[in-house]
Amino acid sequence: MRLISALLLCVISCMPSFGLDKTTEIYDVAGSDTLRLDFYRAATPEPAPVMIFAFGGGFKGGERDNSSYMPMFEYMTRNGVAVVSVDYRTLLKDIPAQEMMTPDKFKANLISAIDAATTDFLKATGYVVSKSSEWNINPSQIFACGSSAGAITVLQAEYSLCNDKIYYAGMGLPDDFNYAGVISMAGAICSDGAPRWDTTPCPMLLFHGDADSIVPFVSATLGDFGLWGSLTISDILTEQQQPHRFHCFNGASHEIAGTPMDENRGEILDFIRAACSTGLNRTTKTTEEIPGNTDYKKDFTIIDYIKANL
């Protein structure tokens, strides 16, 4: 018994201690879904920038407090950036696979799921704005960050703010609100026709692998409708002379939804600091190559993406 107790004590003492100052609150109730968020306070006496994070999970699941996110959250708070990790509705979890197998059904269900997630994320953002004084955060330095489905959600939230402010006027956001920046890890924008921003979008940091079979790197289209990936977003931002940062991983697939949280934390922090201080006034494009990895599939059809997401 003493040996077991000693071993348990050893295991507990060897577990990583992230030292996160966490507060959990309910920010909305949507039907049968009670939506919560976790606030992680930054280690600074000054009003801090804040990164609102949306988890991944294919709009079918996911956890705002998944243990794999904690090292990044700890890194950000230790370096003066508060973090808010939010729930959002995952509407595809209740859709049978047969209701997703044709392009038209996939499109209809995906649009509904993205709309719900985007609405929830914007409501969470409004809640964060309302808590800025209590939480000692700077409401003009709110960043949206997401992984996979969460990356689609944050890109869509920014796209909606720039193109459909009237619809989202009831989210508790100031009339002139915009994010200070968006950080997308394997994300895309859902729209009829290639994305166009009616008002100036915030700075963006885009991570994506060009062999992603889950979320399109370029696009997945059905008529005019499409999911427009990071390469297309970057090309259009460049055409419109909108500064942004695009980090492409040649030969990488959907793992880029997660690896930047471990391998590119410094790049994310630098983006946040630059946007908060001097602002971003140039476009930076970075490409990583895996030596010898040249024979890989990167051209996927809409059917390929549907099958990969069932």
Short mmCIF file of C-alpha atoms in Angstrom, two decimals:
data_model
loop_
_atom_site.label_atom_id
_atom_site.label_comp_id
_atom_site.label_asym_id
_atom_site.label_seq_id
_atom_site.Cartn_x
_atom_site.Cartn_y
_atom_site.Cartn_z
CA MET A 1 0.00 0.00 0.00
CA ARG A 2 2.83 2.37 0.90
CA LEU A 3 4.53 1.50 -2.37
CA ILE A 4 1.34 2.29 -4.33
CA SER A 5 0.97 5.60 -2.49
CA ALA A 6 4.58 6.46 -3.18
CA LEU A 7 4.17 5.63 -6.86
CA LEU A 8 1.01 7.74 -7.10
CA LEU A 9 2.81 10.63 -5.44
CA CYS A 10 5.66 10.25 -7.92
CA VAL A 11 3.28 10.19 -10.89
CA ILE A 12 1.43 13.28 -9.66
CA SER A 13 4.67 15.15 -8.98
CA CYS A 14 5.94 14.31 -12.46
CA MET A 15 2.82 15.58 -14.21
CA PRO A 16 3.24 18.96 -15.93
CA SER A 17 2.00 21.86 -13.86
CA PHE A 18 0.93 24.66 -16.13
CA GLY A 19 0.13 27.10 -13.33
CA LEU A 20 -2.90 28.50 -15.15
CA ASP A 21 -5.24 30.89 -13.36
CA LYS A 22 -8.57 29.63 -14.74
CA THR A 23 -12.14 30.91 -14.39
CA THR A 24 -15.11 29.12 -16.01
CA GLU A 25 -18.35 30.95 -16.82
CA ILE A 26 -21.53 30.37 -18.83
CA TYR A 27 -21.76 32.88 -21.67
CA ASP A 28 -24.95 31.69 -23.40
CA VAL A 29 -27.67 29.06 -23.50
CA ALA A 30 -28.71 28.03 -27.02
CA GLY A 31 -31.62 25.60 -26.94
CA SER A 32 -30.42 22.58 -24.99
CA ASP A 33 -26.77 23.66 -25.16
CA THR A 34 -25.22 25.47 -22.22
CA LEU A 35 -22.15 27.22 -23.61
CA ARG A 36 -19.19 27.85 -21.32
CA LEU A 37 -15.84 29.51 -21.63
CA ASP A 38 -12.61 29.26 -19.67
CA PHE A 39 -10.68 32.46 -18.95
CA TYR A 40 -6.95 32.14 -18.31
CA ARG A 41 -5.50 35.29 -16.79
CA ALA A 42 -2.28 36.75 -18.20
CA ALA A 43 0.75 37.19 -15.99
CA THR A 44 0.86 40.99 -16.28
CA PRO A 45 -0.49 43.91 -14.25
CA GLU A 46 -1.34 45.85 -17.42
CA PRO A 47 -4.56 45.33 -19.42
CA ALA A 48 -3.61 42.36 -21.55
CA PRO A 49 -4.33 41.36 -25.13
CA VAL A 50 -6.56 38.29 -25.23
CA MET A 51 -6.70 35.32 -27.57
CA ILE A 52 -10.16 33.72 -27.89
CA PHE A 53 -9.68 30.09 -28.94
CA ALA A 54 -12.08 27.76 -30.81
CA PHE A 55 -11.31 24.04 -30.65
CA GLY A 56 -11.30 21.61 -33.58
CA GLY A 57 -13.44 18.54 -34.10
CA GLY A 58 -15.15 18.67 -37.48
CA PHE A 59 -18.23 20.42 -36.02
CA LYS A 60 -19.00 17.01 -34.48
CA GLY A 61 -17.18 17.25 -31.18
CA GLY A 62 -14.15 18.69 -29.41
CA GLU A 63 -13.30 20.12 -26.02
CA ARG A 64 -12.43 23.67 -25.07
CA ASP A 65 -10.21 22.35 -22.23
CA ASN A 66 -8.44 19.52 -24.06
CA SER A 67 -5.11 18.84 -22.37
CA SER A 68 -3.23 19.22 -25.67
CA TYR A 69 -4.08 22.94 -25.70
CA MET A 70 -2.73 23.68 -22.23
CA PRO A 71 0.96 24.13 -23.13
CA MET A 72 0.05 26.85 -25.64
CA PHE A 73 -2.34 28.51 -23.18
CA GLU A 74 0.36 28.50 -20.51
CA TYR A 75 2.91 29.92 -22.96
CA MET A 76 0.60 32.75 -23.94
CA THR A 77 -0.42 33.71 -20.40
CA ARG A 78 3.19 33.55 -19.21
CA ASN A 79 4.09 35.97 -22.00
CA GLY A 80 1.37 38.48 -21.18
CA VAL A 81 -1.50 37.29 -23.41
CA ALA A 82 -4.75 36.21 -21.74
CA VAL A 83 -6.62 33.26 -23.22
CA VAL A 84 -10.34 32.50 -23.44
CA SER A 85 -11.25 29.02 -24.69
CA VAL A 86 -14.90 28.73 -25.71
CA ASP A 87 -17.62 26.19 -26.34
CA TYR A 88 -19.67 26.40 -29.52
CA ARG A 89 -22.47 24.23 -30.87
CA THR A 90 -21.29 21.24 -32.94
CA LEU A 91 -24.35 20.56 -35.04
CA LEU A 92 -22.90 17.83 -37.25
CA LYS A 93 -22.63 15.40 -34.33
CA ASP A 94 -26.31 14.51 -34.65
CA ILE A 95 -26.39 14.20 -38.45
CA PRO A 96 -26.36 10.57 -39.74
CA ALA A 97 -23.64 9.83 -42.28
CA GLN A 98 -26.21 9.14 -44.99
CA GLU A 99 -27.45 12.72 -44.62
CA MET A 100 -23.96 13.98 -45.52
CA MET A 101 -23.06 11.75 -48.45
CA THR A 102 -24.31 13.86 -51.36
CA PRO A 103 -22.79 17.26 -52.17
CA ASP A 104 -26.09 19.13 -51.72
CA LYS A 105 -26.82 17.55 -48.32
CA PHE A 106 -23.23 18.07 -47.22
CA LYS A 107 -23.44 21.73 -48.23
CA ALA A 108 -26.72 22.38 -46.39
CA ASN A 109 -25.62 20.71 -43.16
CA LEU A 110 -22.18 22.29 -43.24
CA ILE A 111 -23.60 25.79 -43.72
CA SER A 112 -25.92 25.29 -40.74
CA ALA A 113 -23.05 24.04 -38.57
CA ILE A 114 -20.74 26.91 -39.53
CA ASP A 115 -23.49 29.49 -38.98
CA ALA A 116 -24.21 28.14 -35.48
CA ALA A 117 -20.53 28.01 -34.52
CA THR A 118 -19.92 31.51 -35.87
CA THR A 119 -22.91 32.93 -34.00
CA ASP A 120 -21.72 31.32 -30.76
CA PHE A 121 -18.15 32.56 -31.23
CA LEU A 122 -19.31 36.13 -31.81
CA LYS A 123 -21.55 35.94 -28.74
CA ALA A 124 -18.58 34.68 -26.74
CA THR A 125 -16.56 37.61 -28.07
CA GLY A 126 -19.28 40.01 -26.93
CA TYR A 127 -19.18 38.41 -23.50
CA VAL A 128 -15.40 38.84 -23.34
CA VAL A 129 -15.77 42.52 -24.25
CA SER A 130 -18.27 42.94 -21.40
CA LYS A 131 -15.77 41.41 -18.94
CA SER A 132 -12.75 43.42 -20.09
CA SER A 133 -12.52 45.58 -16.97
CA GLU A 134 -13.09 42.72 -14.53
CA TRP A 135 -10.62 40.47 -16.33
CA ASN A 136 -8.02 43.20 -16.92
CA ILE A 137 -7.94 42.74 -20.70
CA ASN A 138 -7.67 45.29 -23.49
CA PRO A 139 -10.91 45.20 -25.55
CA SER A 140 -9.12 46.70 -28.56
CA GLN A 141 -6.64 43.79 -28.59
CA ILE A 142 -8.89 40.76 -28.99
CA PHE A 143 -7.53 38.00 -31.23
CA ALA A 144 -9.52 35.08 -32.65
CA CYS A 145 -7.65 31.79 -32.91
CA GLY A 146 -8.88 28.38 -34.01
CA SER A 147 -7.92 24.88 -35.08
CA SER A 148 -9.59 23.04 -38.00
CA ALA A 149 -13.36 23.53 -37.50
CA GLY A 150 -12.41 26.19 -34.98
CA ALA A 151 -10.22 27.85 -37.61
CA ILE A 152 -13.16 27.87 -40.03
CA THR A 153 -15.24 29.41 -37.23
CA VAL A 154 -12.84 32.27 -36.49
CA LEU A 155 -12.27 33.06 -40.17
CA GLN A 156 -16.03 33.02 -40.71
CA ALA A 157 -16.57 35.28 -37.69
CA GLU A 158 -14.19 37.88 -39.13
CA TYR A 159 -15.71 37.48 -42.60
CA SER A 160 -19.18 38.06 -41.13
CA LEU A 161 -18.07 41.17 -39.23
CA CYS A 162 -16.69 42.64 -42.45
CA ASN A 163 -19.65 41.72 -44.66
CA ASP A 164 -22.78 41.33 -42.54
CA LYS A 165 -22.64 43.65 -39.53
CA ILE A 166 -26.42 44.15 -39.40
CA TYR A 167 -27.08 40.43 -38.96
CA TYR A 168 -24.54 40.18 -36.15
CA ALA A 169 -25.55 43.42 -34.43
CA GLY A 170 -27.16 41.52 -31.54
CA MET A 171 -24.01 39.78 -30.37
CA GLY A 172 -23.13 42.31 -27.68
CA LEU A 173 -20.31 43.81 -29.73
CA PRO A 174 -19.61 47.54 -30.19
CA ASP A 175 -20.74 48.89 -33.57
CA ASP A 176 -17.15 49.52 -34.62
CA PHE A 177 -15.76 46.24 -33.28
CA ASN A 178 -13.23 44.19 -35.16
CA TYR A 179 -10.70 41.64 -34.04
CA ALA A 180 -7.12 42.78 -33.66
CA GLY A 181 -6.12 39.67 -35.59
CA VAL A 182 -7.12 36.16 -36.63
CA ILE A 183 -4.92 33.08 -36.23
CA SER A 184 -6.09 30.14 -38.35
CA MET A 185 -4.62 26.64 -38.19
CA ALA A 186 -5.97 24.70 -41.20
CA GLY A 187 -9.05 26.82 -41.77
CA ALA A 188 -11.24 28.06 -44.62
CA ILE A 189 -14.01 30.54 -45.39
CA CYS A 190 -17.48 29.38 -46.47
CA SER A 191 -19.06 31.65 -49.09
CA ASP A 192 -20.90 31.85 -52.39
CA GLY A 193 -18.11 32.86 -54.70
CA ALA A 194 -14.52 33.51 -53.69
CA PRO A 195 -14.22 35.62 -50.52
CA ARG A 196 -14.41 39.39 -50.74
CA TRP A 197 -14.33 41.68 -47.72
CA ASP A 198 -16.65 44.71 -47.90
CA THR A 199 -14.67 46.44 -45.15
CA THR A 200 -11.01 46.09 -44.30
CA PRO A 201 -10.33 42.76 -42.58
CA CYS A 202 -8.09 42.50 -39.55
CA PRO A 203 -4.55 41.11 -39.89
CA MET A 204 -4.41 37.34 -40.33
CA LEU A 205 -1.89 34.60 -39.60
CA LEU A 206 -2.67 31.51 -41.68
CA PHE A 207 -1.13 28.06 -41.20
CA HIS A 208 -1.96 25.25 -43.64
CA GLY A 209 -0.52 22.13 -45.25
CA ASP A 210 -0.88 21.83 -49.01
CA ALA A 211 -1.81 18.12 -48.74
CA ASP A 212 -4.72 18.67 -46.34
CA SER A 213 -7.53 16.23 -47.20
CA ILE A 214 -9.90 17.43 -44.44
CA VAL A 215 -10.04 21.22 -44.90
CA PRO A 216 -9.14 22.45 -48.40
CA PHE A 217 -5.83 24.22 -48.83
CA VAL A 218 -7.08 25.87 -52.05
CA SER A 219 -10.84 25.31 -52.35
CA ALA A 220 -13.66 22.79 -52.49
CA THR A 221 -16.52 24.07 -54.63
CA LEU A 222 -20.05 23.12 -55.61
CA GLY A 223 -21.23 25.61 -58.20
CA ASP A 224 -20.57 29.07 -56.79
CA PHE A 225 -20.54 27.75 -53.22
CA GLY A 226 -17.21 26.86 -51.78
CA LEU A 227 -14.91 26.34 -48.86
CA TRP A 228 -11.99 28.60 -49.68
CA GLY A 229 -8.74 27.58 -48.04
CA SER A 230 -5.68 29.45 -46.87
CA LEU A 231 -3.95 29.72 -50.25
CA THR A 232 -7.02 31.31 -51.82
CA ILE A 233 -7.51 33.62 -48.83
CA SER A 234 -3.86 34.70 -48.98
CA ASP A 235 -4.00 35.28 -52.75
CA ILE A 236 -7.11 37.47 -52.41
CA LEU A 237 -5.68 39.41 -49.46
CA THR A 238 -2.52 39.99 -51.51
CA GLU A 239 -4.60 41.16 -54.48
CA GLN A 240 -6.45 43.58 -52.18
CA GLN A 241 -3.14 44.73 -50.65
CA GLN A 242 -4.12 43.57 -47.16
CA PRO A 243 -1.09 42.72 -45.00
CA HIS A 244 -1.08 39.20 -43.57
CA ARG A 245 1.18 36.27 -42.77
CA PHE A 246 0.86 32.92 -44.52
CA HIS A 247 2.84 29.87 -43.38
CA CYS A 248 2.55 26.99 -45.85
CA PHE A 249 3.78 23.46 -45.10
CA ASN A 250 4.42 21.59 -48.35
CA GLY A 251 3.61 17.89 -48.01
CA ALA A 252 1.79 18.30 -44.71
CA SER A 253 -1.81 17.22 -44.24
CA HIS A 254 -4.32 18.07 -41.51
CA GLU A 255 -1.78 17.80 -38.70
CA ILE A 256 -1.23 21.53 -39.23
CA ALA A 257 -4.51 22.00 -37.35
CA GLY A 258 -2.47 21.22 -34.23
CA THR A 259 1.30 21.36 -34.70
CA PRO A 260 1.61 25.18 -34.71
CA MET A 261 0.37 25.17 -31.10
CA ASP A 262 3.57 23.33 -30.21
CA GLU A 263 6.07 24.25 -32.90
CA ASN A 264 5.04 27.79 -33.84
CA ARG A 265 4.01 29.35 -30.52
CA GLY A 266 6.71 31.97 -30.87
CA GLU A 267 5.44 32.89 -34.33
CA ILE A 268 1.89 33.27 -32.97
CA LEU A 269 3.10 35.41 -30.07
CA ASP A 270 5.17 37.57 -32.42
CA PHE A 271 2.10 38.11 -34.62
CA ILE A 272 0.04 39.19 -31.60
CA ARG A 273 2.75 41.54 -30.35
CA ALA A 274 3.26 43.07 -33.79
CA ALA A 275 -0.47 43.65 -34.25
CA CYS A 276 -0.69 45.25 -30.80
CA SER A 277 2.29 47.58 -31.22
CA THR A 278 3.42 48.73 -34.64
CA GLY A 279 0.68 46.92 -36.51
CA LEU A 280 1.20 44.74 -39.56
CA ASN A 281 2.17 46.73 -42.63
CA ARG A 282 3.56 43.99 -44.84
CA THR A 283 2.73 40.52 -46.11
CA THR A 284 4.99 37.63 -45.18
CA LYS A 285 4.80 34.23 -46.84
CA THR A 286 6.79 31.31 -45.45
CA THR A 287 7.05 27.88 -47.05
CA GLU A 288 8.43 24.81 -45.30
CA GLU A 289 9.53 21.80 -47.31
CA ILE A 290 10.06 18.24 -46.09
CA PRO A 291 13.26 17.08 -47.86
CA GLY A 292 12.57 14.22 -50.25
CA ASN A 293 8.81 14.42 -49.78
CA THR A 294 7.70 15.38 -53.28
CA ASP A 295 5.37 12.53 -54.26
CA TYR A 296 2.17 13.22 -52.36
CA LYS A 297 -1.48 13.84 -53.19
CA LYS A 298 -2.69 17.40 -52.92
CA ASP A 299 -5.48 17.61 -55.50
CA PHE A 300 -8.78 16.64 -53.88
CA THR A 301 -12.34 16.80 -55.17
CA ILE A 302 -15.46 17.84 -53.26
CA ILE A 303 -16.30 14.11 -52.98
CA ASP A 304 -12.88 13.44 -51.43
CA TYR A 305 -13.52 16.08 -48.78
CA ILE A 306 -17.02 14.76 -48.09
CA LYS A 307 -15.73 11.20 -47.58
CA ALA A 308 -12.92 12.42 -45.33
CA ASN A 309 -15.38 14.29 -43.11
CA LEU A 310 -18.03 11.56 -42.65
#
